[in-house]
Amino acid sequence: MEPTEGAGPAQRLRWPAAPVLPPAVLRIAVVAVAGLALAAGVLGAVHEGRALFPGGTVGWAFAVLTGIIVGHLVAMGRDRWWGGTGSGAALTLAMLLLYGWVPSVLVSLAVVVLVGAARRHRWRQALLHGAVDILGVGTASLTLACFGVHPSVATPWHPEDWGLAAGPAIVVTALAYLTATRALLWYAVAPRGGGLPTVARTALMRQGMVGVALLGLSPLILVVGCDMPVLLPLFAVPLIALDSTLWIAHARAEEQLRDPLTGLPNRQWLLERAWTALDDAERKGERTALILIDLDKFRSVNDTLGHLAGDRLLLQVADRLRLALPRGAEAARLGGDEFAVLLPCCDSPTRAQRIARALVAALGSPLSLDGLTLVLEASAGVAVFPDHAVDAEGLLRRADVAMYQAKRDRSGVEVYEATRDGNTPDRLGLLGDLRRALDSGDVELHYQPKVCFDGKIAGLEALVRWEHPQRGRVNPEEFIAMAETSGLMPQLTEYVLETALGQVARWRKMGLDVPVAVNVSPRDVHSPGFAGAVAARLARHGVPPGSLQLEITEHVLLEDPQRAADTMAGLTGHGVKMSLDDFGTGYSSLVHLRKLPVSELKIDRSFVARLVLDNEDAEIVRCTVDLAHSLGLLVVAEGVEDDETWERLRDLGCDAVQGWLVAAAMPPDEATAWLRARGEHGWRRPNALEREPEPEHAPVADADQPSGQAVP
């Protein structure tokens, strides 16, 4: 699930907002006005001695038909949606056209109140809908009066009295009734953030069907009621069919926005709901957050226990997610094992991150499945409007970027950071330039020496450098991380290996036999056949395996330690030396170090930089050196820049150093000259007067940046 981001934000669909009056106040006002209108109408009819409802056969026929409709609605047992029935509306309008306002209201109240009584827990909703129908019938009665028609029980509007004006009168009256009732219901129960486009479109379609039913069935009911009232109960068949059709349309609309497995809303609902939430947040000057959650290694559950077991597990996860949601939050399932949580009102990215951590923790509690106790881990990404995106699709995409960052870092939850997003338009353009630079050979390797304390040259490390034609020198941290996240890393590693081995072969022809270290990424080590590919490349260049050293970081052990160990064992089996780079910055080196076939350990520059000033860093280095020596490993310190650090490392027993004190990373020609100048006597530490000046073109953070690892 990786939605693409267009050239600009999509056009927002704005739907009617919530009413000016608070919905609760509006509902009270509707009920009060309807109550007063009903009381006035009934008291007026009683005072004038008019009948409230027709008697005789026609009255009983209407009563029976009303009872059948009520029974049908109760039997359907659907209490989620009140505004979609067409049978009650058709019957109410027919009674209005024939006998006027008061009998029509009584029929409407009979339907609404009796159905509400059958659903005791919805009596408040029944009261509101009854009040709305009273006002809708009143509006339709006033509209009919504008055409000079004033029907009552005593003076009904018989079809034989109709003229040419009857058609427009019936159409306009039906539209007035439908518009008044639906508008009042919308504003009385409208969601705070407005409606969803799909819901609104479906509702309009349903109301169009109701309008057609009103215009088609109501006059027919009226005619039969006048001429053959005993046949009125037969209208129950088309009226029930109308209701069933409306329910089917409603169910299909729900299916479009609902995940069939978990019952949670789906991706379409999330995007539409996010649009309305963003509109509301923009209006109020607030923030909206989106949390994307993905279960880690859920595929192994499907592979081991089967897809049916996986579905049952997803049901448990969905239930747990519902229970863990904070007030106002809304959850959706996007597909597979991916879920999303929308926070329509969120005051800061920090609060969204805190909520995401709580949700991840809730999903991480043990689950029971088929007698097994499973502990699932989840990763979550957070994106916030307007900090990270201004449209729903962009918010979802950036939450997805943050979620995959959390997976890579094993951090659980990450908030979106533009600097770590390799899919921005600028970075995509830079990625394309990098791909072309690799194809044309415009990426260079510089080489930085590693020397022992006796001056012997222990080797060189190949460091990748890229001079962009417009941007100038690009920081390796930027384009290496971009290559790692884009899938370009294998091509970059092949390029670096090919270039480095070609240079080693040329140096050997010159009589310069010095090993070269090349960094490889976790993706390379986990690739099948990587060890064989390296061996084949060595043979093609005629370079002995001992002249190549591959540097890996501790992160290679996090995803699949066994595969990493197998690949490394295959490399050492071919004679390639292995080095563990950036030691101390990972998570699991002490556990796996004794099992890894490495011959060298490199102490990260972050521990070396303050070695002289910080006793804790010095103690860490000392312990690391002792540990490595106990395992038979050589120790190299990175980032050595001054004499004091050199002296301290020598006293601590370090084997070799690398850094500006020895030399900065140099292009191949300069590295060749540097190697020839040291010759058989090796390197000696210069005094302050003869020390080589530090290059001005490379900052400290860039000088020792490896060529093929993902920069943390």
XYZ file of C-alpha atoms in Angstrom:
712
model
C 0.000 0.000 0.000
C 1.873 2.983 -1.240
C -0.416 5.673 -2.682
C 1.321 7.938 -5.134
C 1.466 11.668 -4.704
C 0.438 13.768 -7.668
C 1.940 16.972 -8.872
C -0.291 18.951 -6.552
C -2.985 18.442 -3.943
C -6.218 17.040 -5.271
C -9.304 19.246 -5.440
C -11.177 18.961 -2.181
C -14.830 18.015 -2.270
C -16.646 20.224 0.220
C -19.971 19.051 1.537
C -22.527 20.815 3.707
C -20.997 21.611 7.044
C -22.630 21.191 10.406
C -25.405 23.699 11.174
C -24.745 27.085 12.724
C -26.749 26.022 15.754
C -25.305 23.116 17.749
C -27.056 19.873 16.714
C -28.418 19.278 20.229
C -30.041 22.731 20.320
C -31.460 22.252 16.842
C -32.960 18.886 17.782
C -34.673 20.382 20.836
C -36.002 23.236 18.717
C -37.385 20.840 16.078
C -39.184 18.730 18.680
C -40.598 21.804 20.447
C -41.890 23.455 17.250
C -43.369 20.162 16.010
C -45.094 19.618 19.365
C -46.631 23.070 19.285
C -47.757 22.619 15.673
C -49.336 19.238 16.420
C -51.102 20.551 19.491
C -52.406 23.561 17.575
C -53.683 21.413 14.717
C -55.412 18.843 16.944
C -56.949 21.454 19.261
C -58.145 23.474 16.270
C -59.805 20.440 14.708
C -61.440 19.427 18.003
C -62.587 22.975 18.695
C -64.226 23.215 15.270
C -65.754 19.765 15.642
C -63.832 18.292 12.698
C -62.899 14.612 12.613
C -59.232 13.800 13.111
C -59.257 10.692 10.948
C -61.620 9.311 8.308
C -64.073 6.678 9.437
C -65.770 3.789 7.723
C -64.093 1.424 5.292
C -61.509 3.901 4.053
C -60.361 4.688 7.587
C -60.016 1.035 8.502
C -58.264 0.278 5.224
C -55.690 3.002 5.847
C -55.250 1.758 9.419
C -54.658 -1.838 8.246
C -52.176 -0.694 5.593
C -50.364 1.404 8.202
C -50.239 -1.592 10.548
C -48.748 -3.823 7.831
C -46.071 -1.215 7.088
C -45.241 -0.893 10.800
C -44.997 -4.668 11.171
C -42.740 -4.898 8.155
C -40.379 -2.197 9.444
C -40.228 -3.789 12.891
C -39.584 -7.229 11.382
C -36.676 -5.894 9.355
C -34.895 -5.131 12.629
C -32.733 -2.438 11.062
C -32.236 0.323 13.600
C -29.207 2.016 12.137
C -30.869 4.096 9.443
C -34.156 5.926 9.845
C -34.160 8.289 6.922
C -34.426 5.773 4.133
C -37.929 4.277 4.290
C -40.180 5.126 1.364
C -43.330 3.270 2.416
C -44.158 5.550 5.327
C -43.490 8.650 3.234
C -45.726 7.453 0.373
C -48.563 6.632 2.772
C -48.198 9.977 4.583
C -48.257 12.003 1.367
C -51.297 10.119 0.044
C -53.184 10.864 3.266
C -52.145 14.548 3.048
C -53.415 14.928 -0.525
C -56.710 13.261 0.301
C -57.597 14.326 3.868
C -55.205 17.117 4.797
C -52.588 17.851 7.454
C -53.933 16.301 10.684
C -54.762 12.777 9.387
C -51.454 12.708 7.517
C -49.553 13.549 10.708
C -51.410 10.811 12.587
C -50.385 8.215 9.978
C -46.796 9.441 10.081
C -46.696 9.350 13.879
C -48.220 5.877 13.880
C -45.378 4.595 11.703
C -42.554 6.406 13.488
C -43.787 6.021 17.060
C -44.791 2.363 16.783
C -41.503 1.413 15.124
C -39.662 3.417 17.775
C -41.608 1.697 20.550
C -40.541 -1.684 19.177
C -36.949 -0.487 19.458
C -37.069 0.791 23.011
C -33.475 1.945 23.086
C -34.127 4.305 20.142
C -37.050 6.276 21.561
C -35.119 9.560 21.394
C -34.477 8.977 17.722
C -38.149 8.084 17.199
C -39.158 11.353 18.873
C -36.843 13.370 16.636
C -37.998 11.664 13.440
C -41.645 12.081 14.418
C -41.077 15.804 14.993
C -39.263 16.159 11.677
C -42.110 14.406 9.859
C -44.657 16.726 11.486
C -42.776 19.767 10.195
C -42.321 18.132 6.780
C -46.065 17.424 6.502
C -46.762 21.000 7.621
C -44.464 22.358 4.906
C -46.158 20.167 2.285
C -49.622 21.284 3.514
C -48.678 24.957 3.176
C -47.333 24.247 -0.315
C -50.586 22.556 -1.282
C -52.510 25.515 0.112
C -50.583 27.809 -2.236
C -52.319 25.972 -5.092
C -55.712 26.690 -3.470
C -56.184 23.120 -2.200
C -57.307 22.690 1.464
C -58.312 19.036 1.966
C -59.789 17.741 5.238
C -61.682 14.723 6.531
C -64.938 16.551 5.844
C -63.921 17.862 2.399
C -61.368 15.477 0.860
C -59.578 16.298 -2.394
C -61.130 13.649 -4.630
C -59.456 12.718 -7.941
C -62.621 13.633 -9.833
C -62.025 17.228 -8.705
C -58.546 17.338 -10.189
C -57.770 19.581 -13.135
C -54.668 20.454 -15.106
C -53.172 22.175 -12.065
C -53.331 18.971 -9.985
C -50.191 17.522 -11.562
C -47.865 20.435 -10.659
C -49.503 20.685 -7.225
C -48.794 17.020 -6.431
C -45.185 17.218 -7.720
C -44.327 20.409 -5.827
C -46.025 19.173 -2.625
C -44.086 15.902 -2.713
C -40.808 17.735 -3.295
C -41.573 20.156 -0.450
C -42.253 17.269 1.940
C -39.120 15.381 0.874
C -36.871 18.452 0.977
C -38.091 19.640 4.372
C -37.798 16.276 6.117
C -34.409 15.352 4.628
C -32.893 18.793 5.194
C -34.006 18.870 8.834
C -32.680 15.372 9.428
C -29.345 16.228 7.795
C -28.795 19.310 9.906
C -30.061 17.696 13.087
C -27.797 14.648 12.902
C -25.000 15.875 10.583
C -21.527 14.704 11.629
C -19.240 17.453 12.904
C -16.818 17.077 10.023
C -19.483 16.974 7.331
C -20.435 13.942 5.277
C -18.447 11.616 3.081
C -18.750 12.028 -0.685
C -19.679 8.379 -1.229
C -22.275 8.503 1.556
C -23.697 11.746 0.213
C -23.944 10.401 -3.329
C -25.668 7.239 -2.139
C -28.049 9.221 0.069
C -28.984 11.430 -2.870
C -29.677 8.329 -4.954
C -31.892 6.875 -2.222
C -33.804 10.118 -1.814
C -34.305 10.223 -5.571
C -35.877 6.766 -5.354
C -38.094 7.956 -2.502
C -39.131 10.970 -4.583
C -40.099 8.740 -7.516
C -42.086 6.523 -5.136
C -43.894 9.514 -3.690
C -44.903 10.783 -7.124
C -45.826 7.354 -8.444
C -47.468 5.575 -5.508
C -49.132 8.348 -3.502
C -51.670 9.368 -6.207
C -52.459 5.691 -6.847
C -53.057 5.085 -3.126
C -55.309 8.152 -3.104
C -57.360 6.965 -6.103
C -57.835 3.452 -4.700
C -58.710 4.916 -1.285
C -61.525 6.885 -2.861
C -62.934 4.295 -5.239
C -62.148 0.892 -3.693
C -60.710 1.367 -0.177
C -61.003 -2.332 0.572
C -58.044 -2.902 -1.797
C -55.749 -0.463 0.031
C -53.928 -3.208 2.051
C -52.706 -4.636 -1.269
C -50.439 -1.601 -1.598
C -48.346 -3.179 1.131
C -46.653 -5.273 -1.581
C -45.155 -2.393 -3.656
C -44.455 -0.366 -0.501
C -42.544 -3.230 1.117
C -40.701 -3.824 -2.163
C -39.749 -0.142 -2.162
C -38.339 -0.390 1.359
C -36.427 -3.548 0.497
C -34.888 -1.850 -2.538
C -33.808 1.091 -0.418
C -32.279 -1.222 2.193
C -30.325 -3.073 -0.509
C -28.987 0.239 -1.855
C -27.984 1.211 1.673
C -26.253 -2.129 2.294
C -24.297 -1.862 -0.952
C -23.215 1.645 -0.034
C -21.965 0.334 3.291
C -20.073 -2.466 1.547
C -18.215 0.113 -0.534
C -16.873 1.705 2.646
C -16.519 -1.336 4.911
C -13.927 -4.097 5.192
C -15.816 -7.397 4.829
C -13.587 -9.337 7.253
C -13.208 -7.057 10.272
C -16.180 -4.746 9.791
C -13.875 -1.746 10.047
C -14.075 1.029 7.464
C -11.850 0.552 4.434
C -9.332 2.650 2.509
C -11.969 4.562 0.520
C -13.765 5.533 3.718
C -10.485 6.601 5.312
C -9.538 8.903 2.452
C -12.981 10.486 2.266
C -13.222 10.876 6.042
C -9.708 12.329 6.088
C -10.739 14.947 3.521
C -13.616 16.132 5.693
C -11.415 16.069 8.813
C -8.770 18.166 7.053
C -11.374 20.682 5.930
C -12.684 20.957 9.472
C -9.173 21.267 10.939
C -8.257 23.943 8.396
C -11.390 25.903 9.266
C -10.605 25.774 12.996
C -6.843 26.177 12.693
C -6.205 22.762 14.262
C -4.139 19.690 13.400
C -5.242 16.280 12.150
C -3.054 13.195 12.452
C -3.006 9.881 10.638
C -1.397 6.773 12.126
C -0.557 3.846 9.862
C -0.024 0.508 11.633
C 1.427 -2.648 10.102
C 1.898 -5.989 11.844
C 5.481 -7.276 11.783
C 6.050 -10.719 10.272
C 2.328 -11.456 9.963
C 3.071 -13.438 6.818
C 4.725 -16.113 8.934
C 1.373 -16.695 10.678
C -0.336 -17.316 7.326
C 2.498 -19.554 6.141
C 2.554 -21.581 9.356
C -1.094 -21.778 10.451
C -2.931 -21.042 7.222
C -4.951 -18.106 5.930
C -8.081 -18.947 7.921
C -6.085 -18.729 11.134
C -4.609 -15.474 9.875
C -8.112 -14.091 9.307
C -9.148 -15.013 12.848
C -6.042 -13.315 14.139
C -6.890 -10.160 12.175
C -10.351 -10.168 13.762
C -8.758 -10.191 17.207
C -6.396 -7.416 16.196
C -9.293 -5.306 14.890
C -11.249 -5.794 18.131
C -8.209 -4.885 20.194
C -7.641 -1.792 18.068
C -11.243 -0.656 18.569
C -10.918 -0.973 22.335
C -7.623 0.921 22.419
C -8.819 3.915 20.383
C -8.855 7.225 22.249
C -11.995 9.354 22.242
C -12.716 10.825 18.816
C -10.300 8.551 16.946
C -11.485 6.390 14.037
C -9.896 3.166 12.794
C -9.871 1.559 9.346
C -8.354 -1.511 7.720
C -6.486 -0.723 4.525
C -5.868 -4.324 3.500
C -3.790 -7.300 4.567
C -2.304 -6.622 7.990
C -2.329 -2.848 7.589
C -4.565 -0.603 9.690
C -4.983 3.153 9.980
C -6.190 5.411 12.776
C -7.439 8.931 12.070
C -7.182 11.546 14.812
C -9.477 14.351 13.539
C -8.291 16.708 16.277
C -4.693 16.402 17.455
C -2.845 19.263 19.103
C 0.720 18.172 18.246
C 2.833 15.488 16.517
C 4.116 14.497 19.958
C 0.617 13.609 21.145
C -0.025 11.640 17.943
C 3.221 9.740 18.515
C 2.203 9.018 22.109
C -1.169 7.658 20.965
C 0.568 5.552 18.304
C 2.870 4.031 20.932
C -0.143 3.174 23.097
C -1.864 1.472 20.150
C 1.274 -0.486 19.233
C 1.638 -1.570 22.869
C -2.003 -2.700 22.959
C -1.537 -4.793 19.821
C 1.634 -6.307 21.272
C -0.162 -8.043 24.148
C -0.360 -11.861 23.854
C -3.133 -13.296 21.673
C -4.603 -16.773 21.802
C -5.136 -18.633 18.527
C -5.855 -22.346 18.108
C -4.365 -23.123 21.483
C -1.229 -21.111 20.763
C -0.217 -17.923 22.532
C 1.114 -15.461 19.972
C 2.839 -12.155 20.555
C 2.626 -9.879 17.543
C 4.730 -6.789 17.123
C 3.574 -3.801 15.125
C 5.204 -0.763 13.552
C 3.469 2.588 13.176
C 4.088 5.736 11.175
C 2.610 9.139 12.019
C 1.894 12.054 9.696
C 0.248 15.306 10.775
C -1.726 17.959 8.888
C -0.583 20.602 8.024
C 2.972 19.903 9.209
C 3.656 17.033 6.795
C 0.923 17.162 4.131
C -2.099 19.265 3.180
C -4.221 16.596 1.493
C -5.509 13.168 2.467
C -3.478 11.201 -0.080
C -0.266 12.965 0.903
C -0.957 12.373 4.588
C -1.471 8.657 3.956
C 1.658 8.370 1.838
C 3.840 10.107 4.391
C 2.471 8.043 7.244
C 3.408 5.034 5.109
C 6.973 6.352 4.712
C 7.260 6.840 8.475
C 5.859 3.361 9.133
C 8.454 1.680 6.917
C 11.135 3.744 8.623
C 9.921 2.365 11.958
C 10.161 -1.155 10.510
C 13.712 -0.612 9.295
C 14.869 0.942 12.566
C 12.919 -1.470 14.780
C 11.790 1.607 16.713
C 8.081 0.787 16.869
C 6.812 4.281 16.025
C 8.232 7.018 13.806
C 6.945 10.481 12.932
C 7.408 11.507 9.306
C 10.612 13.398 8.530
C 11.139 14.927 5.108
C 14.892 14.380 5.366
C 14.328 10.612 5.532
C 11.798 10.482 2.720
C 13.378 9.257 -0.478
C 10.224 9.870 -2.523
C 9.983 13.661 -2.553
C 10.121 15.180 -6.064
C 13.582 16.617 -5.349
C 14.922 13.296 -4.095
C 13.322 11.373 -6.943
C 15.136 13.664 -9.361
C 18.375 13.149 -7.456
C 17.828 9.391 -7.505
C 17.461 9.452 -11.271
C 20.669 11.476 -11.550
C 22.467 8.954 -9.320
C 21.288 6.068 -11.488
C 22.602 7.820 -14.602
C 25.874 8.654 -12.834
C 26.404 4.979 -12.001
C 25.654 3.974 -15.587
C 28.121 6.532 -16.973
C 30.826 5.940 -14.342
C 30.648 9.472 -12.899
C 30.683 8.232 -9.297
C 34.190 8.091 -7.830
C 35.889 6.118 -5.106
C 38.263 7.792 -2.706
C 40.546 5.772 -0.453
C 41.409 6.445 3.188
C 44.366 4.621 4.783
C 44.322 2.558 7.965
C 47.689 2.373 9.732
C 49.075 0.488 12.699
C 50.899 2.241 15.528
C 54.245 0.996 14.207
C 53.573 2.799 10.901
C 52.622 -0.279 8.884
C 49.791 0.335 6.409
C 46.959 -2.005 7.380
C 44.848 -1.236 4.321
C 42.599 1.311 2.670
C 38.878 1.874 2.898
C 36.996 2.713 -0.292
C 34.619 5.657 0.184
C 32.157 6.682 -2.499
C 32.018 10.301 -3.713
C 29.629 11.910 -6.179
C 30.110 15.287 -7.816
C 26.719 16.360 -9.199
C 26.970 18.585 -12.288
C 24.559 21.165 -10.837
C 24.560 20.575 -7.077
C 28.269 20.007 -6.653
C 29.448 17.410 -4.140
C 26.473 15.494 -2.697
C 26.775 14.341 0.887
C 27.233 10.547 0.928
C 24.769 10.280 3.823
C 22.077 11.650 1.535
C 22.505 9.589 -1.602
C 23.511 6.339 0.158
C 20.378 6.429 2.308
C 18.369 7.240 -0.811
C 19.858 4.266 -2.652
C 19.187 1.991 0.322
C 15.480 2.872 0.485
C 14.896 2.936 -3.282
C 16.289 -0.430 -4.354
C 19.318 1.107 -6.062
C 21.644 -0.241 -3.364
C 22.575 -3.495 -5.171
C 23.642 -1.522 -8.254
C 25.675 0.884 -6.106
C 27.363 -2.009 -4.283
C 28.226 -3.729 -7.586
C 29.664 -0.470 -8.893
C 31.791 0.068 -5.776
C 33.035 -3.542 -5.755
C 33.864 -3.459 -9.458
C 35.693 -0.128 -9.186
C 37.570 -1.058 -6.001
C 38.712 -4.439 -7.302
C 39.830 -2.843 -10.563
C 41.937 -0.388 -8.563
C 43.405 -3.163 -6.406
C 44.377 -5.035 -9.578
C 46.138 -1.923 -10.947
C 47.956 -1.349 -7.644
C 49.128 -4.965 -7.610
C 50.590 -4.513 -11.093
C 52.484 -1.506 -9.686
C 53.829 -3.616 -6.836
C 51.519 -2.046 -4.255
C 49.942 -4.985 -2.430
C 47.490 -3.409 0.012
C 44.029 -4.724 1.006
C 40.981 -2.542 0.349
C 37.829 -2.528 2.475
C 34.410 -2.014 0.905
C 31.214 -1.439 2.851
C 28.194 -3.561 2.008
C 24.624 -3.003 3.138
C 22.311 -5.388 5.010
C 20.327 -5.838 1.786
C 23.467 -7.117 0.037
C 24.273 -9.614 2.781
C 20.707 -10.950 2.765
C 20.664 -11.363 -1.024
C 20.936 -15.022 -2.154
C 24.117 -15.747 -4.042
C 25.975 -12.658 -2.842
C 29.018 -14.645 -1.651
C 29.327 -16.451 -4.992
C 28.990 -13.181 -6.928
C 31.851 -11.624 -4.918
C 34.065 -14.673 -5.517
C 33.351 -14.536 -9.262
C 34.238 -10.843 -9.373
C 37.534 -11.492 -7.557
C 38.442 -14.190 -10.081
C 37.595 -11.958 -13.036
C 39.936 -9.206 -11.812
C 42.644 -11.648 -10.749
C 42.642 -10.312 -7.203
C 43.354 -12.746 -4.346
C 40.509 -12.919 -1.798
C 42.810 -11.701 0.991
C 43.115 -8.324 -0.756
C 39.401 -7.614 -0.229
C 37.757 -6.866 3.061
C 33.994 -6.374 3.372
C 32.697 -4.163 6.143
C 29.236 -4.736 7.570
C 27.325 -2.962 10.341
C 25.494 -4.474 13.284
C 22.169 -3.663 11.589
C 22.769 -6.594 9.241
C 22.055 -8.909 12.188
C 18.662 -7.498 13.097
C 16.428 -8.801 10.312
C 17.730 -12.314 9.677
C 20.826 -13.188 11.753
C 21.043 -16.748 10.434
C 21.042 -15.753 6.757
C 23.607 -13.029 7.481
C 25.853 -15.534 9.261
C 25.507 -18.027 6.383
C 26.427 -15.395 3.775
C 29.404 -14.237 5.827
C 30.547 -17.810 6.308
C 30.375 -18.271 2.537
C 32.492 -15.145 1.987
C 35.145 -16.178 4.498
C 35.094 -19.633 2.946
C 36.243 -17.985 -0.307
C 39.010 -16.220 1.645
C 37.381 -12.771 1.902
C 38.028 -10.984 5.186
C 35.121 -9.521 7.137
C 35.065 -6.452 9.373
C 32.320 -5.260 11.771
C 31.930 -1.521 11.245
C 30.452 1.156 13.554
C 30.711 -1.157 16.537
C 28.627 -0.017 19.500
C 25.866 1.756 17.547
C 23.693 -1.331 16.934
C 21.622 -3.545 19.196
C 22.841 -7.109 19.202
C 26.572 -7.238 18.608
C 27.540 -8.705 21.986
C 25.064 -11.546 21.462
C 26.182 -12.434 17.939
C 29.782 -11.249 17.832
C 31.298 -14.558 18.909
C 29.327 -16.372 16.175
C 30.299 -14.060 13.317
C 33.287 -14.928 11.098
C 34.807 -11.435 11.334
C 38.514 -10.732 11.730
C 38.342 -7.023 12.493
C 36.210 -4.731 14.625
C 35.973 -0.981 13.987
C 35.100 1.335 16.881
C 32.648 3.994 15.783
C 33.955 7.559 15.582
C 31.271 8.734 18.041
C 33.217 6.973 20.839
C 36.621 8.102 19.575
C 35.768 11.803 19.186
C 35.581 12.492 22.949
C 37.947 9.803 24.068
C 40.399 12.255 25.696
C 37.709 14.336 27.413
C 35.148 11.732 28.466
C 36.205 8.940 30.810
C 33.052 6.949 30.037
C 33.890 6.855 26.334
C 37.440 5.857 27.196
C 36.145 3.010 29.355
C 33.849 1.854 26.534
C 36.788 1.789 24.132
C 38.957 -0.089 26.627
C 36.260 -2.739 27.203
C 35.707 -3.058 23.470
C 39.416 -3.590 22.811
C 39.646 -6.220 25.552
C 36.531 -7.997 24.255
C 37.780 -8.022 20.665
C 41.240 -9.260 21.612
C 39.739 -12.027 23.721
C 37.949 -13.178 20.555
C 41.092 -12.907 18.430
C 39.952 -9.796 16.517
C 41.940 -6.764 15.422
C 40.600 -3.369 16.542
C 40.571 -0.264 14.326
C 39.503 3.157 15.631
C 37.775 5.531 13.187
C 37.848 9.314 13.245
C 41.298 9.844 14.782
C 42.168 13.511 14.264
C 44.716 14.568 16.899
C 47.830 13.386 18.708
C 46.114 13.081 22.094
C 43.570 10.627 20.732
C 46.352 8.679 18.977
C 48.310 8.365 22.232
C 45.266 7.339 24.236
C 44.258 4.667 21.730
C 47.774 3.263 21.687
C 47.738 3.083 25.496
C 44.375 1.281 25.411
C 45.806 -1.414 23.124
C 44.061 -0.487 19.849
C 45.664 -2.122 16.787
C 45.197 0.492 14.040
C 43.652 3.900 13.410
C 41.912 5.669 10.566
C 41.222 9.372 10.258
C 42.523 12.782 9.252
C 45.566 12.459 11.478
C 46.766 9.809 9.020
C 45.170 11.114 5.813
C 41.833 12.184 4.406
C 40.084 10.096 1.768
C 41.970 10.600 -1.508
C 41.204 10.056 -5.198
C 42.946 7.047 -6.793
C 45.911 9.032 -8.182
C 46.595 10.759 -4.864
C 46.182 7.489 -2.981
C 48.695 5.878 -5.359
C 51.184 8.663 -4.739
C 50.588 8.419 -0.986
C 51.244 4.658 -0.999
C 54.412 5.017 -3.100
C 55.742 7.784 -0.854
C 55.448 5.566 2.233
C 57.090 2.649 0.428
C 58.733 0.092 2.637
C 59.116 2.390 5.640
C 55.418 2.816 6.196
C 53.774 5.875 7.694
C 55.180 7.983 10.497
C 53.215 10.470 12.557
C 54.243 14.008 11.548
C 54.895 16.733 14.067
C 52.810 19.892 14.156
C 55.045 21.751 11.682
C 55.103 19.130 8.964
C 51.564 17.768 9.327
C 49.598 17.631 6.101
C 46.880 20.323 5.933
C 43.301 19.168 6.239
C 41.408 19.338 2.968
C 38.905 22.158 2.698
C 36.526 20.401 0.351
C 35.243 17.700 2.719
C 33.592 18.279 6.125
C 34.419 15.997 9.035
C 31.073 14.226 8.847
C 31.808 13.355 5.228
C 35.408 12.231 5.403
C 34.874 8.769 6.801
C 31.457 8.026 5.372
C 31.383 4.438 4.082
C 30.361 3.591 0.575
C 27.701 0.971 0.837
C 25.829 1.103 4.112
C 22.522 2.608 5.053
C 23.248 5.693 7.108
C 21.320 5.644 10.383
